[in-house]
Coordinates of C-alpha atoms and ligand atoms in Angstrom, one line a residue:
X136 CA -38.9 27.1 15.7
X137 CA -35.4 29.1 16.8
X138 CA -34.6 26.1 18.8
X139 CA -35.3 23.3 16.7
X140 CA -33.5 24.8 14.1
X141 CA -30.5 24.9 16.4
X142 CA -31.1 21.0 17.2
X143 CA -31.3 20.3 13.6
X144 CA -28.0 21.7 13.2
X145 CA -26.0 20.6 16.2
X146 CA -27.7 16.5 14.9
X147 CA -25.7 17.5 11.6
X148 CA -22.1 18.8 13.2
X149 CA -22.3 15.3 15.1
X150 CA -22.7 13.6 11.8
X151 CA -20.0 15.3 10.0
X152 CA -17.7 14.9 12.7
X153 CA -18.6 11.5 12.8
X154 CA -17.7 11.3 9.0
X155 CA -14.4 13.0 9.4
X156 CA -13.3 11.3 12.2
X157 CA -14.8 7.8 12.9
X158 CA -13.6 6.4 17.0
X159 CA -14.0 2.6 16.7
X160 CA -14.6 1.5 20.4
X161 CA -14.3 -2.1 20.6
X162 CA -15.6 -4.0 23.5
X163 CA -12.7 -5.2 26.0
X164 CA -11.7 -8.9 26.1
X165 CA -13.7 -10.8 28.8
X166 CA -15.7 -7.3 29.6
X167 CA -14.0 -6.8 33.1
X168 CA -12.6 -3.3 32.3
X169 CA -14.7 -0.4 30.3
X170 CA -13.8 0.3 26.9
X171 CA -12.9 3.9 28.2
X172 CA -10.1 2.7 30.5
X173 CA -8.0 1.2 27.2
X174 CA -5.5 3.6 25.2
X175 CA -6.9 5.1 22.6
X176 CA -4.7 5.5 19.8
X177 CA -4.9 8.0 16.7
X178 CA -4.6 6.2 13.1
X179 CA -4.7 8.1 10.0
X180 CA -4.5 6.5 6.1
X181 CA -3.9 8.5 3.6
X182 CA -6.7 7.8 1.7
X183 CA -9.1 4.2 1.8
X184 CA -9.5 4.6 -1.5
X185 CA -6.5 2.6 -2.0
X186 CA -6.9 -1.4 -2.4
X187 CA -3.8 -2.5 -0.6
X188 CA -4.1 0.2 2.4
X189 CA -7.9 -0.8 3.2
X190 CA -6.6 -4.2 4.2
X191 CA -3.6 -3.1 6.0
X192 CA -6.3 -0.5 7.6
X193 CA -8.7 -3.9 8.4
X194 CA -5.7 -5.7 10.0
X195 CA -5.4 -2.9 12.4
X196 CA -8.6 -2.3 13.4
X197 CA -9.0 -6.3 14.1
X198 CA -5.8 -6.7 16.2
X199 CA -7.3 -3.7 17.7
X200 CA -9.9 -5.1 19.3
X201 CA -10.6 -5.4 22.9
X202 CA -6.9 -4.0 23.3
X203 CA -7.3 -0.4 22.4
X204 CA -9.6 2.5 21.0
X205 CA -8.8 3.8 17.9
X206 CA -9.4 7.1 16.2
X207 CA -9.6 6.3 12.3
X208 CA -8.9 8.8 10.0
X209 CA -9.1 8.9 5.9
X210 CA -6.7 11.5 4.7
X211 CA -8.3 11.7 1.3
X212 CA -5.0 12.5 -0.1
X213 CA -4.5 15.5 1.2
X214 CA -1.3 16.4 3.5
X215 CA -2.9 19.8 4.6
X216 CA -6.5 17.2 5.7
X217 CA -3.7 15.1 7.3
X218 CA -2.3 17.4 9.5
X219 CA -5.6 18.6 10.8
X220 CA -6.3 15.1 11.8
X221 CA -3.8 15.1 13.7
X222 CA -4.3 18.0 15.8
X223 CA -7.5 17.0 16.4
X224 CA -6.2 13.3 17.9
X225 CA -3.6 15.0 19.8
X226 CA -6.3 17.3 21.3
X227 CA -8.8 14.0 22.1
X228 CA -5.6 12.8 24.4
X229 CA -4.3 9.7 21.9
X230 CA -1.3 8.4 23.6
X231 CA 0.3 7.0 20.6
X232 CA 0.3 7.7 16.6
X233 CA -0.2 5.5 13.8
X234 CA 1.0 7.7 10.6
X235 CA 0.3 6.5 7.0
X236 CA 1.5 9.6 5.5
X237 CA -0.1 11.3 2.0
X238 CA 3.1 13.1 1.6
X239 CA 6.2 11.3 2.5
X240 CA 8.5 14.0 2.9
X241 CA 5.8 15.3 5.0
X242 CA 6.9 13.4 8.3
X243 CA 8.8 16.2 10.2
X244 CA 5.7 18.1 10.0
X245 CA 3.7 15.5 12.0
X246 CA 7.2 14.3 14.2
X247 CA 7.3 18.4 15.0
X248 CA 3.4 17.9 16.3
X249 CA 4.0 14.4 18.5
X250 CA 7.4 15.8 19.6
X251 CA 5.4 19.0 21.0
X252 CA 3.1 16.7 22.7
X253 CA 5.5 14.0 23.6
X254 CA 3.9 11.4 22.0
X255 CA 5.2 8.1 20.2
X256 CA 4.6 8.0 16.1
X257 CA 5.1 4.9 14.0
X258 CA 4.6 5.7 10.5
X259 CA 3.3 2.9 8.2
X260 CA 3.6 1.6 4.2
X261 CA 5.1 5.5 3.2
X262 CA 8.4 5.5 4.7
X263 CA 9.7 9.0 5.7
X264 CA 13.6 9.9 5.1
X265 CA 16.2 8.3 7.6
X266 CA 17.1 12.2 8.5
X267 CA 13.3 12.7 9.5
X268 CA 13.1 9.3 11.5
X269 CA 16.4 9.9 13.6
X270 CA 15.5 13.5 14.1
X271 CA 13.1 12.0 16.9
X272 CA 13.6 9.6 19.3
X273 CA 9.9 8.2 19.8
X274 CA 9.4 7.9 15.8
X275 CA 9.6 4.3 14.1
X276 CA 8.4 2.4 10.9
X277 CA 6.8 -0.2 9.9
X278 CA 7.5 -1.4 6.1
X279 CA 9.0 -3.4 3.9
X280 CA 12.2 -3.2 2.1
X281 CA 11.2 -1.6 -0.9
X282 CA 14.0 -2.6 -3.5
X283 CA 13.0 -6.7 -2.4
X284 CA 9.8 -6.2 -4.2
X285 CA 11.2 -5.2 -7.5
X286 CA 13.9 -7.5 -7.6
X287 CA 11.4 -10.5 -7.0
X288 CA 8.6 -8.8 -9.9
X289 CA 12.0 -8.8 -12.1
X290 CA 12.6 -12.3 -11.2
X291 CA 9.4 -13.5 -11.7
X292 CA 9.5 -11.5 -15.7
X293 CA 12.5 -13.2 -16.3
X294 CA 11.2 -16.8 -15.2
X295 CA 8.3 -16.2 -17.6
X296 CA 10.0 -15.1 -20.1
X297 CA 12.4 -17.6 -20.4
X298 CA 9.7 -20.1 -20.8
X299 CA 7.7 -19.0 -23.6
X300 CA 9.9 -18.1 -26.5
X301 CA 6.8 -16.8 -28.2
X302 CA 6.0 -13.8 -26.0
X303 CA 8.8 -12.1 -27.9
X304 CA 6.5 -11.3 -30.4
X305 CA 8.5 -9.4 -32.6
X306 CA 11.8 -12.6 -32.1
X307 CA 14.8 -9.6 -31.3
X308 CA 15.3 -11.2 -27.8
X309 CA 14.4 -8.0 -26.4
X310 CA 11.3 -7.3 -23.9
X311 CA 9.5 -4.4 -25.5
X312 CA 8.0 -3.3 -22.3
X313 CA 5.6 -0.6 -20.7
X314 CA 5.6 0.3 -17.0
X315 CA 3.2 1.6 -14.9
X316 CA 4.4 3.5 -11.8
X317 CA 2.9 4.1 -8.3
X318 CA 3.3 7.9 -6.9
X319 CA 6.0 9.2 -7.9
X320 CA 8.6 9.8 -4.6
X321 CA 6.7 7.5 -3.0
X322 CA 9.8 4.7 -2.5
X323 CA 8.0 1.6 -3.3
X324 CA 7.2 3.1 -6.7
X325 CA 10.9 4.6 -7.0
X326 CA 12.3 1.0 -6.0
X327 CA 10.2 -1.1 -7.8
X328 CA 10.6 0.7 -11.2
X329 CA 14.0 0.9 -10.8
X330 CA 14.8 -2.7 -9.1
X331 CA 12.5 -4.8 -11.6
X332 CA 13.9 -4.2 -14.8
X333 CA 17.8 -4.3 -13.3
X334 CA 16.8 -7.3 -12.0
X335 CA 15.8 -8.5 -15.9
X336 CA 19.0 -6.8 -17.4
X337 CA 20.9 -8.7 -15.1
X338 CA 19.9 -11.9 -16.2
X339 CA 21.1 -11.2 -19.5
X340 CA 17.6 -10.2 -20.8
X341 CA 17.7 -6.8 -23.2
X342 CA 15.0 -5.0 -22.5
X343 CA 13.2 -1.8 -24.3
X344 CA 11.3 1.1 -22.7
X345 CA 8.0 1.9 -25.1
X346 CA 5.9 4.1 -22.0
X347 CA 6.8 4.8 -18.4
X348 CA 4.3 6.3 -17.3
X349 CA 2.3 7.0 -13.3
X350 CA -1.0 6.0 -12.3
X351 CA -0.7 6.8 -8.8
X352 CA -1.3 3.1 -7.7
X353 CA -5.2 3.5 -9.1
X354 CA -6.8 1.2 -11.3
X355 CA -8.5 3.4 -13.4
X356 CA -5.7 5.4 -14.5
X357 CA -4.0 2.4 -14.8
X358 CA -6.7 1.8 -17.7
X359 CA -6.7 5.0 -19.2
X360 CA -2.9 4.7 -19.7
X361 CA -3.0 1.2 -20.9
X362 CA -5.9 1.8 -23.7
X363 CA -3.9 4.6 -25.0
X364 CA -1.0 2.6 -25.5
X365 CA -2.4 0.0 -26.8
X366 CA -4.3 2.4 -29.6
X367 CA -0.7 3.5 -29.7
X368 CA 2.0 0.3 -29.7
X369 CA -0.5 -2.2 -30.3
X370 CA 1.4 -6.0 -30.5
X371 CA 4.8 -4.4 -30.4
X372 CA 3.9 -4.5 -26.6
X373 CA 5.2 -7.4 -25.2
X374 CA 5.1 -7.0 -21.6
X375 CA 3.1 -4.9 -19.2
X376 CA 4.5 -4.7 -15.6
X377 CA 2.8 -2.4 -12.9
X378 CA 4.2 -1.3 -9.6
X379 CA 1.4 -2.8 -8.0
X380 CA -1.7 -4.8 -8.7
X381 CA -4.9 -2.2 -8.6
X382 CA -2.7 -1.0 -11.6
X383 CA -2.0 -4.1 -13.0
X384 CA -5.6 -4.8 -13.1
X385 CA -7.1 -1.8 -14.8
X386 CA -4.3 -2.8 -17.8
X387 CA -5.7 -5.8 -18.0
X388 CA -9.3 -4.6 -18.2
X389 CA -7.9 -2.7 -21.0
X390 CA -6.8 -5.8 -22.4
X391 CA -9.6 -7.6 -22.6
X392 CA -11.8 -4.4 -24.0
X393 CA -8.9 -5.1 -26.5
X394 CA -9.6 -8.6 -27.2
X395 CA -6.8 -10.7 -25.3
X396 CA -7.7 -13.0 -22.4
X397 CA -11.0 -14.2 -24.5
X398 CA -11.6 -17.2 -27.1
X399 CA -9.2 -16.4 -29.2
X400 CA -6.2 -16.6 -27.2
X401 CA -4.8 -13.5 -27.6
X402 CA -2.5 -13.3 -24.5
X403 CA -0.3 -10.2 -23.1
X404 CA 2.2 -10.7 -20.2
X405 CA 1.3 -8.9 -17.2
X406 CA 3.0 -8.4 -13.6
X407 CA 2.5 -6.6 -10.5
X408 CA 2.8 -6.0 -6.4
X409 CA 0.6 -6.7 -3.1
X410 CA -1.4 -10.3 -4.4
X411 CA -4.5 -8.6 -3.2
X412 CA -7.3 -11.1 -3.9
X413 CA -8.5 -10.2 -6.7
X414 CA -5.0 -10.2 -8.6
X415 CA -4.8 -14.0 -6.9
X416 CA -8.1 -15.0 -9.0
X417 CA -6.3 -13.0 -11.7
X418 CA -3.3 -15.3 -11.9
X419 CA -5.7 -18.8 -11.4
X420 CA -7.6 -17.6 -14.4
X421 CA -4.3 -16.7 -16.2
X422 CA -4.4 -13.0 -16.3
X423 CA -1.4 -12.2 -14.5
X424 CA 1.6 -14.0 -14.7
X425 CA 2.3 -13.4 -11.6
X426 CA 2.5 -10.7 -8.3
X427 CA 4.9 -9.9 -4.9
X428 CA 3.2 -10.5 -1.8
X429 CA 3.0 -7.3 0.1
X430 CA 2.0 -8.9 3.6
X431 CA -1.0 -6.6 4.8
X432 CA -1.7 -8.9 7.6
X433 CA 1.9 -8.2 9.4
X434 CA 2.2 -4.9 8.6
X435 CA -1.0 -4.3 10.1
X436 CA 0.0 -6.5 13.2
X437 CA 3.2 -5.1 13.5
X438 CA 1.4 -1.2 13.2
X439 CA -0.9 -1.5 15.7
X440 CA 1.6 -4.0 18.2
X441 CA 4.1 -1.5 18.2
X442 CA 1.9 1.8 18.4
X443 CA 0.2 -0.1 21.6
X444 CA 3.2 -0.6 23.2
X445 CA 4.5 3.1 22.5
X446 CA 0.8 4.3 24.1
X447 CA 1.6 2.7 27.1
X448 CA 5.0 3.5 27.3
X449 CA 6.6 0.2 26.9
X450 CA 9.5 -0.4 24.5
X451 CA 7.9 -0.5 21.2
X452 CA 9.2 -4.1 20.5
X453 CA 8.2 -5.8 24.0
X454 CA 6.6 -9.0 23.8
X455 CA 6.3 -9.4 19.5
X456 CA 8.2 -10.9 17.3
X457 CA 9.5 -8.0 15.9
X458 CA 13.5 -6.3 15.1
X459 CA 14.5 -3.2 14.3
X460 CA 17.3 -2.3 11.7
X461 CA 19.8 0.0 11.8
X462 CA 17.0 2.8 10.7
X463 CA 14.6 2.1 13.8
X464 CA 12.6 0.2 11.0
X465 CA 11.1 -2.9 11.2
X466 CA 10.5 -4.7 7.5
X467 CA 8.2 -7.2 6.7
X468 CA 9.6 -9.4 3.9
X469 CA 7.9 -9.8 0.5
X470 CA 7.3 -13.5 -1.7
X471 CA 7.2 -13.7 -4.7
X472 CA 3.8 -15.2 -5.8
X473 CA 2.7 -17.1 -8.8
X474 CA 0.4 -20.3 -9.8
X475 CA 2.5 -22.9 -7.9
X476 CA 2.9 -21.5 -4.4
X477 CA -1.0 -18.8 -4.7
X478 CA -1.4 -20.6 -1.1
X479 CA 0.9 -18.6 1.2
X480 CA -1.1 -15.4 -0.4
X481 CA -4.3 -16.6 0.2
X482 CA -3.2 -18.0 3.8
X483 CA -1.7 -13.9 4.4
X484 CA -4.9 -12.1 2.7
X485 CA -7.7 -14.7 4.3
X486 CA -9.9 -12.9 6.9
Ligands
BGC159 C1 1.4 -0.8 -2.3 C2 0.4 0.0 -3.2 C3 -0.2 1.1 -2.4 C4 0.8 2.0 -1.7 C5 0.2 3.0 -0.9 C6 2.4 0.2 -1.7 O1 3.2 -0.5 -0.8 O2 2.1 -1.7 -3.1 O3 -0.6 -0.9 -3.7 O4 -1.1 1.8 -3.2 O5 1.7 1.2 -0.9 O6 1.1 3.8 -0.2
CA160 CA1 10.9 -8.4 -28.5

């Protein structure tokens, strides 16, 4: 009885490890060398509950294959979780880091870790501080430049605008707008809010804060927010622009619980970041104006390229495509997406 107990409960620590800590081993190309004998490299995100990340997460994983073993880890938003996970990979042996930090002002925690056991970090999508990145000669990051996004989401508000006189509902030339924000510190969200509405001013378009408010990148606060608003503003809301497009979707399920987007023609302006997939069928079926391609597919390739060559102790760059800038950054550049050129974000988000 004793020992079947003591089975039953060593079958369900395997199982929770397992859940906490999935190892993907892929098969190696052409089968010649064992799966063991590839470098096995420690990956956290900081939590796959996040639209965008799961396919930057996907892209890794599949350039992954038959090149290295990976340790996968969801953070579930929580630093403290994070830095566990780390420990844990540095005490498996990973020869190289791939860091999507919860917390980014949390990187000299996890630099202080490799640094202790030598190893290589690339961080990923959260980028830490220029002070925490120089502080260590084997950490890097792979991102975008953040302000880019905004100024093309601004660009892409002010083309729209310009062409329909009639979304100024209220005729004072001004954009009454509300904004949802990503995370708060997080310097995509800071960027983008600030970038996209200098980017309207600048083109000699007035504009007028009603709500600025976060939704921590989430669709379904992004809804919550948005319906009370609406119950709030109502039609003096003439533009809804979200820092990215989970966000931008929940508002426009709002929207329609409100009656725009249906017979009628009732129609609301909205805007966001990443031209996931489902904000591409979005702007086909005339939901969103428009979105900013944030390329998963090169950020994941770019990730994983340069954490493989750190586990082996190559130059991070050697043999890609890749440049760093003067922060020991490399940024993959954003487009600007909208009906007439969808097809470079379906090329970037097709499997
Ligand atoms: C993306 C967001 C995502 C965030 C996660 C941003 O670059 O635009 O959709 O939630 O990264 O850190
Ligand atoms: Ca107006």
């Amino acid at each position: 009885m004793r020992k079947k107990l003591l089975v039953l409960i060593s079958i369900l620590m395997i199982g929770l490890l397992a859940f906490t800590a999935c190892e993907t081993k892929t098969a190696p190309e052409g089968g010649d060398a064992p799966a063991g004998d590839l470098p096995l490299i420690g990956v956290t995100i900081y939590k796959y509950d996040d639209n965008f990340m799961s396919f930057v997460r996907r892209n890794i994983e599949k350039n992954a294959e038959g090149k290295a073993n990976l340790i996968m880890n969801d953070s579930q938003n929580d630093q403290a979780k994070q830095n566990d996970q780390v420990d844990t990979m540095i005490s498996k042996g990973v020869t190289a880091l791939a860091i999507n930090l919860v917390d980014p002002q949390a990187a000299s925690a996890i630099i202080a870790k490799a640094q202790a056991a030598d190893l290589p970090v690339i961080f990923f999508n959260k980028e830490p501080s220029a002070a925490d990145l120089n502080s260590y000669e084997k950490a890097w990051y792979v991102g975008t430049t953040s302000a880019e996004s905004g100024v093309m989401e601004g660009q892409i508000v002010v083309d729209a605008w310009k062409a329909h006189p009639e979304w100024d509902k209220n005729g004072d030339g001004i954009i009454q707008y509300v904004l949802l924000k990503g995370e708060p510190g997080h310097p995509d969200a800071e960027a983008r809010t600030t970038f996209v509405i200098q980017t309207v001013n600048e083109a000699g378009i007035q504009t007028e804060e009603l709500e600025l408010q976060t939704g921590m990148w989430d669709s379904a606060k992004a809804k919550d927010l948005m319906d009370n608003w609406y119950a709030k503003h109502g039609d003096a809301i003439e533009f809804v622009i979200a820092n990215n497009d989970a966000m931008a979707l929940g508002a426009i399920a709002s929207l329609k619980a409100n009656g725009f987007f249906g017979a009628d023609g009732k129609f609301m302006p909205v805007v966001g970041v990443d031209a996931i997939p489902d904000a591409l069928a979005a702007i086909k079926n005339g939901e969103l104006v428009g979105s900013v391609l944030n390329d998963a597919a090169n950020q994941g390739l770019a990730t994983f390229e340069l954490a493989l060559n750190a586990a082996l102790g190559n130059d991070p760059l050697a043999g890609t495509k890749w440049t760093f800038d003067a922060n020991k950054s490399v940024r993959v550049p954003y487009v600007g997406i909208t009906l007439e050129n969808i097809q470079i974000a379906e090329d970037s988000y097709a499997e």
